[in-house]
Coordinates of C-alpha atoms in Angstrom, one line a residue:
Chain A
X194 CA -40.3 -169.4 -23.1
X195 CA -43.1 -169.1 -21.3
X196 CA -44.1 -165.4 -21.7
X197 CA -44.3 -164.4 -17.8
X198 CA -40.4 -165.5 -17.1
X199 CA -40.2 -162.2 -19.0
X200 CA -40.8 -160.5 -16.0
X201 CA -38.2 -163.2 -14.0
X202 CA -34.9 -162.4 -13.4
X203 CA -33.7 -164.9 -13.9
X204 CA -30.0 -164.1 -14.0
X205 CA -30.2 -164.0 -10.6
X206 CA -30.7 -167.6 -10.4
X207 CA -31.0 -169.4 -7.5
X208 CA -33.1 -167.9 -5.5
X209 CA -32.3 -167.6 -2.0
X210 CA -34.9 -169.6 -0.9
X211 CA -34.6 -172.6 0.6
X212 CA -35.8 -175.7 -1.0
X213 CA -39.3 -176.7 -1.0
X214 CA -39.9 -172.7 0.2
X215 CA -43.9 -172.3 -1.2
X216 CA -42.1 -168.2 -1.8
X217 CA -40.9 -169.2 -5.5
X218 CA -44.6 -169.9 -6.2
X219 CA -45.9 -166.8 -4.5
X220 CA -43.3 -165.2 -7.5
X221 CA -44.6 -167.8 -10.5
X222 CA -48.2 -166.8 -9.6
X223 CA -47.6 -162.7 -8.9
X224 CA -45.0 -162.5 -12.8
X225 CA -48.5 -164.7 -14.2
X226 CA -50.7 -162.0 -13.0
X227 CA -48.8 -159.4 -14.2
X228 CA -47.8 -161.1 -17.7
X229 CA -51.5 -161.7 -17.8
X230 CA -52.2 -158.5 -17.5
X231 CA -50.5 -157.1 -19.7
X232 CA -49.1 -154.5 -17.7
X233 CA -47.5 -151.9 -18.8
X234 CA -43.5 -152.7 -16.7
X235 CA -42.4 -149.8 -17.1
X236 CA -45.0 -148.1 -15.1
X237 CA -45.5 -151.3 -12.6
X238 CA -43.2 -150.1 -8.5
X239 CA -43.0 -153.7 -6.0
X240 CA -42.2 -152.5 -2.8
X241 CA -40.9 -155.1 -0.6
X242 CA -39.8 -155.3 3.7
X243 CA -37.4 -157.5 5.4
X244 CA -38.0 -160.7 5.5
X245 CA -38.1 -163.7 3.1
X246 CA -41.0 -162.4 1.8
X247 CA -39.2 -159.2 0.6
X248 CA -36.6 -161.1 -1.5
X249 CA -39.2 -161.9 -3.7
X250 CA -39.6 -158.7 -5.9
X251 CA -36.4 -157.8 -4.7
X252 CA -34.3 -158.9 -6.6
X253 CA -36.1 -161.4 -8.6
X254 CA -39.5 -159.4 -10.4
X255 CA -38.3 -157.7 -13.7
X256 CA -39.1 -153.7 -12.8
X257 CA -38.5 -150.9 -10.6
X258 CA -37.9 -152.7 -6.7
X259 CA -37.6 -150.6 -3.5
X260 CA -36.5 -152.7 -1.5
X261 CA -37.8 -150.8 2.1
X262 CA -37.4 -151.5 5.9
X263 CA -38.8 -154.1 7.6
X264 CA -42.5 -153.7 8.4
X265 CA -42.3 -149.6 6.3
X266 CA -42.9 -151.6 2.1
X267 CA -46.7 -149.9 2.2
X268 CA -46.1 -146.1 4.3
X269 CA -43.1 -145.9 1.1
X270 CA -45.7 -147.8 -1.1
X271 CA -47.8 -145.1 -0.3
X272 CA -45.4 -142.5 -1.3
X273 CA -45.0 -143.2 -5.0
X274 CA -48.8 -143.7 -5.5
X275 CA -50.1 -140.5 -4.3
X276 CA -46.4 -138.5 -6.2
X277 CA -47.3 -140.9 -9.0
X278 CA -50.6 -142.1 -9.6
X279 CA -50.6 -143.9 -13.2
X280 CA -47.9 -145.9 -11.3
X281 CA -49.3 -149.9 -10.5
X282 CA -48.1 -149.7 -7.3
X283 CA -47.2 -153.2 -5.7
X284 CA -46.4 -155.2 -1.8
X285 CA -44.7 -158.4 -1.7
X286 CA -43.6 -158.5 2.3
X287 CA -44.7 -160.7 4.6
X288 CA -47.1 -161.8 7.7
X289 CA -44.1 -160.7 10.4
X290 CA -43.5 -157.9 8.4
X291 CA -46.9 -157.2 7.0
X292 CA -49.2 -157.7 10.6
X293 CA -46.8 -157.9 13.6
X294 CA -43.4 -154.8 13.2
X295 CA -45.8 -153.6 9.5
X296 CA -49.5 -153.4 11.2
X297 CA -50.1 -150.4 11.5
X298 CA -49.7 -149.0 8.0
X299 CA -51.4 -151.8 6.5
X300 CA -54.1 -150.7 8.6
X301 CA -54.4 -147.1 7.3
X302 CA -53.7 -148.1 4.8
X303 CA -56.4 -150.1 4.4
X304 CA -58.9 -147.9 6.2
X305 CA -57.2 -145.0 3.5
X306 CA -57.9 -146.9 0.4
X307 CA -55.4 -146.4 -1.8
X308 CA -55.1 -147.8 -5.0
X309 CA -52.4 -149.8 -3.6
X310 CA -51.9 -154.4 -4.0
X311 CA -50.3 -156.2 -1.2
X312 CA -49.5 -159.6 -1.2
X313 CA -48.5 -160.6 2.1
X314 CA -46.7 -164.6 1.0
X315 CA -47.7 -166.1 4.9
X316 CA -45.3 -168.8 6.2
X317 CA -47.2 -168.5 9.1
X318 CA -42.6 -167.9 11.4
X319 CA -40.3 -165.9 10.5
X320 CA -38.1 -168.0 8.6
X321 CA -34.9 -165.5 8.2
X322 CA -33.9 -165.1 11.7
X323 CA -34.6 -168.9 12.8
X324 CA -38.4 -170.0 12.4
X325 CA -40.2 -167.3 15.7
X326 CA -43.9 -167.3 15.8
X327 CA -45.8 -164.6 14.0
X328 CA -48.6 -163.2 14.5
X329 CA -50.2 -165.7 11.6
X330 CA -48.6 -169.0 13.6
X331 CA -51.9 -171.0 14.6
X332 CA -52.1 -171.3 18.6
X333 CA -50.1 -173.9 19.8
X334 CA -48.0 -174.0 17.3
X335 CA -44.0 -175.2 18.3
X336 CA -42.0 -172.3 16.8
X337 CA -38.3 -171.7 18.0
X338 CA -39.6 -168.9 20.3
X339 CA -43.1 -170.9 21.8
X340 CA -41.2 -174.8 22.2
X341 CA -43.9 -175.9 24.8
X342 CA -46.6 -174.5 21.3
X343 CA -47.6 -170.6 20.7
X344 CA -50.3 -169.5 24.5
X345 CA -51.0 -166.7 21.4
X346 CA -53.9 -166.2 19.5
X347 CA -52.7 -165.4 15.5
X348 CA -54.8 -163.0 13.9
X349 CA -57.4 -163.2 10.7
X350 CA -55.4 -161.0 8.0
X351 CA -57.5 -160.8 5.6
X352 CA -61.1 -159.9 7.8
X353 CA -58.6 -157.5 9.9
X354 CA -57.3 -155.6 6.7
X355 CA -61.1 -156.7 5.0
X356 CA -62.9 -153.9 8.9
X357 CA -60.1 -151.6 8.3
X358 CA -61.8 -151.0 4.5
X359 CA -59.9 -152.9 2.2
X360 CA -61.4 -153.6 -1.4
X361 CA -60.4 -156.2 -2.4
X362 CA -59.3 -159.3 0.1
X363 CA -58.4 -162.7 -0.4
X364 CA -56.9 -165.4 1.0
X365 CA -55.5 -168.6 -1.0
X366 CA -52.6 -170.7 -0.3
X367 CA -49.5 -171.9 -2.4
X368 CA -51.4 -174.8 -3.4
X369 CA -54.0 -173.3 -5.3
X370 CA -51.9 -171.7 -7.9
X371 CA -54.5 -170.5 -10.6
X372 CA -56.7 -169.1 -7.9
X373 CA -53.7 -167.3 -5.7
X374 CA -53.1 -166.3 -9.8
X375 CA -56.4 -165.1 -10.1
X376 CA -56.5 -163.1 -7.2
X377 CA -53.5 -161.1 -8.1
X378 CA -55.5 -160.6 -11.4
X379 CA -58.0 -159.3 -9.5
X380 CA -55.3 -156.9 -6.6
X381 CA -54.5 -155.2 -8.9
X382 CA -57.3 -154.4 -11.1
X383 CA -59.2 -153.4 -8.3
X384 CA -59.3 -149.7 -7.6
X385 CA -58.4 -148.8 -3.9
X386 CA -56.3 -150.9 -1.9
X387 CA -56.4 -155.1 -2.3
X388 CA -54.7 -157.9 -0.1
X389 CA -53.7 -160.8 -1.3
X390 CA -53.0 -163.1 1.8
X391 CA -50.8 -166.3 -0.1
X392 CA -50.2 -169.4 2.2
X393 CA -47.6 -170.3 2.2
X394 CA -45.2 -173.5 2.7
X395 CA -41.8 -173.5 5.1
X396 CA -40.8 -177.0 5.4
X397 CA -37.4 -175.1 6.7
X398 CA -38.9 -173.9 10.1
X399 CA -43.0 -173.4 10.3
X400 CA -42.8 -177.4 7.8
X401 CA -40.2 -179.3 9.9
X402 CA -41.8 -178.2 14.3
X403 CA -45.4 -178.2 12.9
X404 CA -46.3 -180.0 10.5
X405 CA -43.9 -181.6 7.7
X406 CA -40.7 -180.7 6.1
X407 CA -41.2 -182.7 2.6
X408 CA -42.7 -179.8 0.2
X409 CA -44.6 -182.2 -1.8
X410 CA -46.0 -184.0 1.9
X411 CA -46.8 -180.1 3.1
X412 CA -48.2 -178.3 0.3
X413 CA -50.5 -181.4 0.1
X414 CA -51.2 -180.6 4.1
X415 CA -53.0 -176.9 2.6
X416 CA -55.2 -178.6 -0.6
X417 CA -56.8 -181.2 2.2
X418 CA -56.8 -178.6 5.7
X419 CA -58.8 -176.0 3.4
X420 CA -62.0 -175.1 3.2
X421 CA -63.4 -172.6 0.5
X422 CA -65.9 -169.2 2.0
X423 CA -68.7 -169.7 -0.1
X424 CA -68.7 -174.2 0.7
X425 CA -68.7 -173.0 4.4
X426 CA -72.9 -173.8 5.6
X427 CA -71.6 -173.3 9.5
X428 CA -68.6 -173.4 11.9
X429 CA -67.9 -176.5 12.6
X430 CA -66.5 -176.9 8.5
X431 CA -64.0 -174.6 9.0
X432 CA -63.0 -175.4 13.0
X433 CA -58.4 -175.8 12.7
X434 CA -59.0 -175.1 8.5
X435 CA -57.4 -173.0 6.6
X436 CA -60.0 -170.7 5.1
X437 CA -59.4 -169.5 1.3
X438 CA -61.7 -168.0 -1.9
X439 CA -62.6 -163.6 -1.7
X440 CA -63.5 -162.4 1.8
Chain B
X55 CA -28.0 -127.6 -16.3
X56 CA -28.6 -128.6 -12.5
X57 CA -27.9 -125.3 -11.1
X58 CA -31.9 -122.8 -11.9
X59 CA -31.8 -119.3 -11.5
X60 CA -35.9 -119.2 -11.3
X61 CA -39.0 -116.6 -10.2
X62 CA -40.6 -117.7 -7.1
X63 CA -44.0 -118.8 -6.8
X64 CA -44.8 -117.3 -4.3
X65 CA -45.9 -112.9 -3.7
X66 CA -41.9 -111.6 -3.0
X67 CA -41.6 -108.8 -0.8
X68 CA -41.6 -107.9 3.0
X69 CA -44.0 -109.6 5.0
X70 CA -44.5 -110.9 8.8
X71 CA -43.4 -114.8 9.2
X72 CA -43.7 -117.6 11.6
X73 CA -40.6 -119.1 11.7
X74 CA -42.3 -122.6 10.8
X75 CA -44.2 -120.5 7.9
X76 CA -41.2 -118.8 6.9
X77 CA -39.3 -123.3 6.8
X78 CA -42.5 -124.1 4.5
X79 CA -42.4 -120.9 1.8
X80 CA -38.5 -121.5 1.2
X81 CA -39.4 -125.4 1.1
X82 CA -42.0 -124.1 -1.6
X83 CA -40.2 -122.6 -3.4
X84 CA -37.3 -124.7 -4.0
X85 CA -39.9 -126.8 -5.8
X86 CA -41.0 -128.7 -2.5
X87 CA -44.1 -130.5 -3.7
X88 CA -44.7 -133.7 -1.6
X89 CA -44.9 -133.6 1.8
X90 CA -45.1 -135.7 4.6
X91 CA -45.9 -135.1 8.0
X92 CA -47.3 -136.8 12.0
X93 CA -49.1 -133.6 13.8
X94 CA -46.4 -132.3 16.8
X95 CA -45.9 -129.5 19.0
X96 CA -43.7 -126.8 17.7
X97 CA -43.7 -127.9 14.0
X98 CA -47.6 -128.6 13.2
X99 CA -48.1 -124.8 11.2
X100 CA -45.8 -126.1 9.1
X101 CA -48.2 -129.2 7.9
X102 CA -50.9 -125.8 7.5
X103 CA -48.2 -123.8 5.5
X104 CA -48.1 -126.5 2.8
X105 CA -51.4 -127.1 2.4
X106 CA -52.5 -123.6 2.0
X107 CA -48.8 -122.8 -0.6
X108 CA -49.6 -126.4 -2.1
X109 CA -54.1 -125.6 -2.8
X110 CA -53.2 -121.5 -4.0
X111 CA -51.2 -123.7 -6.1
X112 CA -53.0 -126.4 -7.5
X113 CA -49.0 -128.0 -7.4
X114 CA -48.2 -131.2 -4.8
X115 CA -49.1 -133.1 -2.7
X116 CA -49.7 -133.2 1.3
X117 CA -51.0 -136.5 3.2
X118 CA -51.0 -137.4 7.2
X119 CA -49.4 -140.8 8.0
X120 CA -50.3 -142.8 10.7
X121 CA -47.1 -141.9 13.0
X122 CA -43.5 -140.8 12.4
X123 CA -42.5 -143.8 11.0
X124 CA -44.6 -143.5 8.1
X125 CA -43.7 -140.0 6.7
X126 CA -40.4 -140.2 6.3
X127 CA -41.3 -143.6 4.6
X128 CA -43.5 -141.4 2.5
X129 CA -41.1 -139.3 1.0
X130 CA -38.6 -141.9 0.3
X131 CA -41.2 -143.7 -2.1
X132 CA -42.3 -139.7 -3.9
X133 CA -38.6 -138.8 -4.0
X134 CA -37.1 -142.1 -5.4
X135 CA -40.5 -140.9 -8.3
X136 CA -38.3 -137.1 -9.0
X137 CA -40.0 -134.7 -6.5
X138 CA -39.1 -132.8 -3.7
X139 CA -40.2 -134.6 -0.6
X140 CA -40.7 -132.1 3.6
X141 CA -41.0 -133.7 6.5
X142 CA -41.3 -132.4 9.5
X143 CA -41.2 -133.8 13.5
X144 CA -40.0 -132.1 16.6
X145 CA -37.6 -134.9 18.8
X146 CA -39.6 -137.6 20.0
X147 CA -41.7 -137.3 15.6
X148 CA -37.7 -137.9 15.3
X149 CA -37.3 -140.4 17.2
X150 CA -39.5 -142.7 16.0
X151 CA -37.6 -140.9 12.0
X152 CA -34.6 -142.5 12.0
X153 CA -35.2 -146.4 10.7
X154 CA -35.8 -144.7 7.9
X155 CA -33.6 -142.1 7.6
X156 CA -30.6 -144.1 7.7
X157 CA -33.2 -145.9 4.9
X158 CA -32.4 -142.1 2.9
X159 CA -28.7 -142.0 3.7
X160 CA -27.4 -145.7 2.4
X161 CA -30.1 -145.4 -0.6
X162 CA -28.8 -141.7 -1.2
X163 CA -32.9 -140.7 -0.6
X164 CA -32.3 -136.7 -1.1
X165 CA -35.1 -135.4 1.1
X166 CA -35.3 -133.0 3.6
X167 CA -36.1 -132.7 7.2
X168 CA -36.9 -130.0 9.2
X169 CA -37.1 -130.7 12.9
X170 CA -38.8 -128.3 14.9
X171 CA -36.8 -128.6 19.0
X172 CA -38.0 -129.5 22.2
X173 CA -37.4 -130.5 25.2
X174 CA -36.3 -134.0 26.3
X175 CA -36.3 -136.4 26.5
X176 CA -39.1 -138.0 25.9
X177 CA -41.9 -136.2 26.3
X178 CA -40.4 -133.3 27.7
X179 CA -42.1 -129.3 27.3
X180 CA -43.8 -130.4 23.8
X181 CA -43.9 -126.1 23.3
X182 CA -40.4 -125.4 25.6
X183 CA -37.2 -124.5 23.5
X184 CA -34.3 -126.8 23.7
X185 CA -30.9 -127.4 21.6
X186 CA -30.8 -130.9 23.0
X187 CA -30.8 -132.8 19.5
X188 CA -27.8 -131.2 18.7
X189 CA -25.9 -134.7 18.5
X190 CA -29.2 -136.6 17.4
X191 CA -29.2 -134.7 14.2
X192 CA -25.9 -135.9 13.8
X193 CA -25.4 -139.6 15.1
X194 CA -29.9 -141.1 14.8
X195 CA -29.4 -144.1 13.0
X196 CA -26.5 -146.5 13.2
X197 CA -23.4 -146.8 10.6
X198 CA -21.4 -144.9 9.6
X199 CA -22.1 -141.5 7.6
X200 CA -22.3 -137.9 7.1
X201 CA -25.5 -135.6 7.5
X202 CA -26.3 -132.5 6.5
X203 CA -27.8 -130.5 9.4
X204 CA -28.8 -126.3 9.7
X205 CA -28.9 -124.2 12.2
X206 CA -30.5 -121.1 11.0
X207 CA -31.2 -117.8 13.9
X208 CA -34.0 -116.2 12.3
X209 CA -37.5 -117.1 10.6
X210 CA -35.3 -114.4 7.5
X211 CA -32.7 -117.7 8.0
X212 CA -35.7 -120.9 7.7
X213 CA -37.0 -119.7 4.1
X214 CA -34.1 -119.0 3.3
X215 CA -32.8 -122.7 4.6
X216 CA -35.7 -124.4 3.4
X217 CA -34.4 -123.5 -0.5
X218 CA -30.9 -124.3 0.8
X219 CA -31.7 -127.0 2.1
X220 CA -33.6 -129.2 -0.8
X221 CA -30.5 -127.2 -2.9
X222 CA -27.9 -129.9 -0.6
X223 CA -30.3 -132.4 -0.6
X224 CA -30.5 -132.3 -4.6
X225 CA -26.7 -132.0 -5.3
X226 CA -25.2 -134.2 -2.3
X227 CA -27.9 -136.5 -2.6
X228 CA -28.1 -137.1 0.3
X229 CA -31.8 -136.4 3.2
X230 CA -30.6 -132.3 5.0
X231 CA -31.9 -131.8 8.4
X232 CA -33.1 -128.4 9.1
X233 CA -32.6 -127.7 13.0
X234 CA -34.3 -125.0 14.8
X235 CA -35.9 -124.7 17.8
X236 CA -39.8 -123.3 19.3
X237 CA -38.3 -120.0 20.0
X238 CA -37.6 -119.4 16.4
X239 CA -40.4 -121.8 15.3
X240 CA -43.7 -120.2 17.1
X241 CA -41.9 -116.2 16.7
X242 CA -42.8 -113.7 14.1
X243 CA -40.1 -111.6 12.2
X244 CA -40.3 -109.5 8.9
X245 CA -39.4 -111.6 6.1
X246 CA -37.9 -110.7 2.1
X247 CA -39.3 -113.3 -0.2
X248 CA -36.5 -112.4 -2.6
X249 CA -38.4 -112.2 -7.2
X250 CA -35.8 -114.3 -7.4
X251 CA -34.3 -118.0 -5.9
X252 CA -31.3 -120.6 -6.8
X253 CA -32.4 -123.4 -6.9
X254 CA -29.7 -126.5 -7.4
X255 CA -32.3 -129.3 -9.6
X256 CA -30.6 -133.6 -9.0
X257 CA -28.6 -134.1 -11.8
X258 CA -31.3 -137.3 -13.3
X259 CA -29.7 -139.6 -16.1
X260 CA -32.3 -142.3 -15.8
X261 CA -29.0 -144.5 -18.4
X262 CA -27.1 -144.3 -14.7
X263 CA -26.2 -146.9 -12.2
X264 CA -29.1 -145.9 -9.3
X265 CA -25.5 -145.8 -6.5
X266 CA -21.9 -145.1 -6.6
X267 CA -19.2 -146.3 -4.8
X268 CA -16.7 -142.6 -6.2
X269 CA -14.6 -141.3 -3.3
X270 CA -15.9 -138.0 -3.8
X271 CA -18.7 -137.2 -5.6
X272 CA -22.3 -138.2 -5.6
X273 CA -23.6 -139.6 -8.4
X274 CA -26.6 -138.9 -10.7
X275 CA -29.6 -140.4 -10.2
X276 CA -32.5 -142.3 -12.1
X277 CA -35.3 -142.5 -11.0
X278 CA -39.2 -145.1 -10.9
X279 CA -41.2 -144.4 -14.4
X280 CA -37.6 -144.9 -16.2
X281 CA -37.5 -148.5 -17.6
X282 CA -35.1 -149.7 -16.0
X283 CA -36.6 -152.2 -13.7
X284 CA -34.1 -150.2 -10.5
X285 CA -33.5 -151.9 -7.6
X286 CA -33.2 -150.1 -4.5
X287 CA -32.3 -151.0 -1.0
X288 CA -30.8 -151.3 2.3
X289 CA -28.8 -153.8 2.4
X290 CA -25.4 -154.0 1.1
X291 CA -25.4 -153.1 -2.5
X292 CA -23.2 -153.3 -5.9
X293 CA -24.1 -149.7 -7.8
X294 CA -27.2 -151.2 -9.6
X295 CA -28.2 -152.3 -6.6
X296 CA -27.7 -155.7 -6.8
X297 CA -27.8 -157.3 -2.7
X298 CA -24.5 -158.3 -1.8
X299 CA -25.5 -159.4 1.8
X300 CA -21.3 -160.9 3.1
X301 CA -18.6 -158.9 0.8
X302 CA -17.5 -157.4 3.2
X303 CA -14.7 -155.0 -0.1
X304 CA -18.8 -153.8 -1.6
X305 CA -19.8 -152.1 2.4
X306 CA -16.3 -150.8 2.9
X307 CA -16.9 -148.9 -0.7
X308 CA -20.2 -147.5 -0.1
X309 CA -19.4 -146.5 4.1
X310 CA -16.5 -144.3 1.9
X311 CA -18.4 -143.2 -0.9
X312 CA -21.7 -141.9 1.9
X313 CA -18.5 -139.9 3.7
X314 CA -16.6 -139.0 0.7
X315 CA -18.7 -137.3 -1.6
X316 CA -20.1 -135.2 1.4
X317 CA -17.1 -134.7 3.5
X318 CA -14.7 -133.2 -0.1
X319 CA -17.0 -130.4 -0.6
X320 CA -17.6 -129.6 3.1
X321 CA -15.5 -125.9 1.8
X322 CA -19.2 -126.2 -0.1
X323 CA -21.3 -126.8 2.1
X324 CA -19.7 -126.0 5.6
X325 CA -20.9 -122.0 6.6
X326 CA -19.7 -119.7 9.9
X327 CA -21.0 -115.9 10.2
X328 CA -18.5 -114.5 11.7
X329 CA -18.1 -111.2 13.5
X330 CA -14.3 -109.7 15.0
X331 CA -12.8 -112.5 14.6
X332 CA -9.0 -111.4 13.9
X333 CA -8.9 -109.6 16.4
X334 CA -10.0 -111.5 19.4
X335 CA -8.9 -112.5 22.2
X336 CA -12.2 -114.8 23.1
X337 CA -15.0 -115.6 21.6
X338 CA -18.8 -116.4 21.6
X339 CA -19.3 -119.4 19.5
X340 CA -23.1 -120.8 19.3
X341 CA -25.9 -121.5 16.6
X342 CA -29.5 -121.3 16.7
X343 CA -31.8 -119.7 18.7
X344 CA -29.3 -119.2 21.6
X345 CA -26.1 -116.9 18.7
X346 CA -29.3 -114.5 18.9
X347 CA -27.9 -113.7 22.6
X348 CA -25.2 -114.4 21.6
X349 CA -24.7 -111.9 19.9
X350 CA -26.3 -109.3 21.9
X351 CA -24.0 -110.5 23.9
X352 CA -20.6 -109.3 21.9
X353 CA -21.6 -106.9 21.3
X354 CA -22.7 -105.6 24.3
X355 CA -19.0 -106.2 25.1
X356 CA -17.4 -105.4 22.5
X357 CA -18.8 -101.7 24.1
X358 CA -16.7 -102.1 27.5
X359 CA -13.3 -102.0 24.6
X360 CA -13.6 -106.7 24.9
X361 CA -11.6 -107.3 22.9
X362 CA -14.4 -110.4 21.5
X363 CA -15.9 -111.7 18.8
X364 CA -18.7 -114.2 17.3
X365 CA -18.7 -117.1 15.8
X366 CA -22.4 -119.2 14.0
X367 CA -22.4 -121.5 13.0
X368 CA -25.4 -122.0 9.9
X369 CA -24.2 -125.7 9.3
X370 CA -24.1 -127.7 12.2
X371 CA -22.9 -130.9 10.3
X372 CA -20.2 -131.8 9.1
X373 CA -18.1 -129.7 11.2
X374 CA -15.2 -128.9 9.6
X375 CA -12.6 -129.1 11.6
X376 CA -9.3 -127.8 9.7
X377 CA -11.2 -124.2 9.1
X378 CA -12.2 -123.7 12.7
X379 CA -8.5 -124.5 13.7
X380 CA -7.0 -121.5 11.8
X381 CA -9.6 -119.4 12.8
X382 CA -9.3 -119.9 16.3
X383 CA -5.6 -120.1 16.6
X384 CA -4.9 -116.7 18.2
X385 CA -8.2 -117.5 21.0
X386 CA -8.0 -117.3 24.1
X387 CA -11.3 -118.9 25.7
X388 CA -14.3 -119.5 23.7
X389 CA -17.4 -119.2 25.5
X390 CA -20.0 -120.7 24.3
X391 CA -24.3 -120.5 24.8
X392 CA -26.6 -123.3 24.0
X393 CA -29.8 -124.3 25.1
X394 CA -28.3 -128.2 26.7
X395 CA -25.5 -130.1 28.4
X396 CA -22.8 -128.5 26.6
X397 CA -22.9 -130.7 22.8
X398 CA -21.0 -127.4 20.5
X399 CA -19.0 -127.0 23.4
X400 CA -18.0 -130.5 24.0
X401 CA -16.5 -130.8 20.4
X402 CA -14.9 -127.6 20.2
X403 CA -12.7 -128.7 22.8
X404 CA -12.6 -131.5 21.1
X405 CA -11.1 -129.3 18.0
X406 CA -9.2 -126.5 19.5
X407 CA -7.6 -126.8 22.5
X408 CA -7.9 -123.4 24.3
X409 CA -10.6 -123.7 26.8
X410 CA -14.1 -123.2 26.2
X411 CA -16.6 -121.5 28.2
X412 CA -20.3 -124.0 28.3
X413 CA -22.7 -121.1 29.1
X414 CA -25.3 -123.8 29.9
X415 CA -29.6 -124.1 30.1
X416 CA -30.9 -126.8 31.3
X417 CA -34.2 -125.1 32.0
X418 CA -36.6 -124.4 29.1
X419 CA -35.8 -120.9 28.4
X420 CA -33.9 -119.0 25.8
X421 CA -30.1 -117.9 27.1
X422 CA -30.9 -114.1 27.5
X423 CA -27.5 -111.9 26.2
X424 CA -26.6 -110.6 30.7
X425 CA -26.4 -114.3 31.6
X426 CA -23.5 -114.5 28.8
X427 CA -22.1 -112.0 29.9
X428 CA -21.5 -112.4 33.3
X429 CA -19.8 -115.7 32.6
X430 CA -18.3 -113.6 30.3
X431 CA -16.9 -111.0 33.1
X432 CA -16.1 -113.6 35.4
X433 CA -13.8 -115.6 33.1
X434 CA -11.9 -113.0 31.9

């Protein structure tokens, strides 16, 4: 058995994720990062909110976890960290969870630069409630609440969190597994507020309406449609692309 | 043993304290070492006093949240590490806390909330008293549950209830509210700080499941860091915190536990202050600031040889119906002064068969004794 599997509660398998959902890859990336860092499980607390992302640590990560209210995970995590500064506190949330209803907590945690790691499992929409648009849904996307194409612009959450004061900010997709693991390891090891935006696949809702329903093709699309921030020389190169890397 | 008699960590003796200061001191003496709050009138003095106590003792952590939602959330997070946590607010802030109050109830998280009532709805009058939150503190969040709410009438009781709120919260694993108001919170009175107090610390059991289906008693509590990979969730859950999102039986069991662990101990929780109830034909029943005027009105009326008694609820929720029915069995009329449309009046109308006469104040002036005397005399 791979040693990172010790961080996963396989007794709750099969997971609640839809077939082809990228959140299982994020779960494995987090487990692998914790394993490779050789974290002391008894001093690690995971905090999650509501939505598909909330299931990643609660119940699937084998460590203390608090599954909280929608959008409030960072605020709960702040209390845990202030009361027990010796704990490693890791928040896992979604794009709606952390950037919409929880947006205020996100920017203030970054401003305080409190020593919490925050992983945003970003599937570009509200998967659990039927595929409504979120603050990271690209403009023009069709969702169950933007049937003719979304007229609103999305947040660049990585840039937002960086400019609010976070110590470490990275964005990768589930098609960039080794980089994702490394960035989570860096985030946990960095003192101060660390943020990893992990772009995920949602074949059930966002993919079906905008990219593809096929999980493999979706991951391939994320790979083809991403450009590393280090390789961008002009703004034209990043037009319509997912900018990955460390910010 | 969970009950301990401890020496208070502050100077004992008689001090002139503001209500907000007294409740902060009481909480600190009870062991509160985490405070989170957002600035709001008329509760802001509480965080000031908490800072004083934390700094001079070199213990405790305070946190100014980005809003009241974050403040109560941080308290819940801190409480699961075993730290006694408190927040304080007023109506508009309490509105925002309601979401996570429900979470604290469902996850059986001990913590204390001080609600310093001001006039509402909405912004209302920030620096004027009211008792309009009487039902809000009981029924604010969705679903079925019991909650404990204490109602002090003096700065002395704000100190004492600061201690008692933590004791009840730790004992029954339920968020406990101290419901006061602007008039008492900003009043200055002599407060006697005793040398010793009784403190209940939650039963910590690292081996215990985090939750319970017991219909009678609260359960021991494991903590984060116990090494048991704890699952804490606001979703319907098993005793071990496994989410159960469809099974009606599990949900029924949880709600019965949340209610049973409090309703079965109502004689321990419920507390009143009574005068001349035995021979009374009439009773002034009240709580908080209005009870002070009610008490004076009773004294004036007794001097006129009117057989009137006084009944003050020190605990407004849960309300012990059987006890009230028994105590009021020979009473003909009950006069209920309160600074709202008649919240306690409506409860007493539901519980008792005798005539209930509200003495209400919808402006933000404290009800005066002579106003109560007048209503009583007109209705004898």
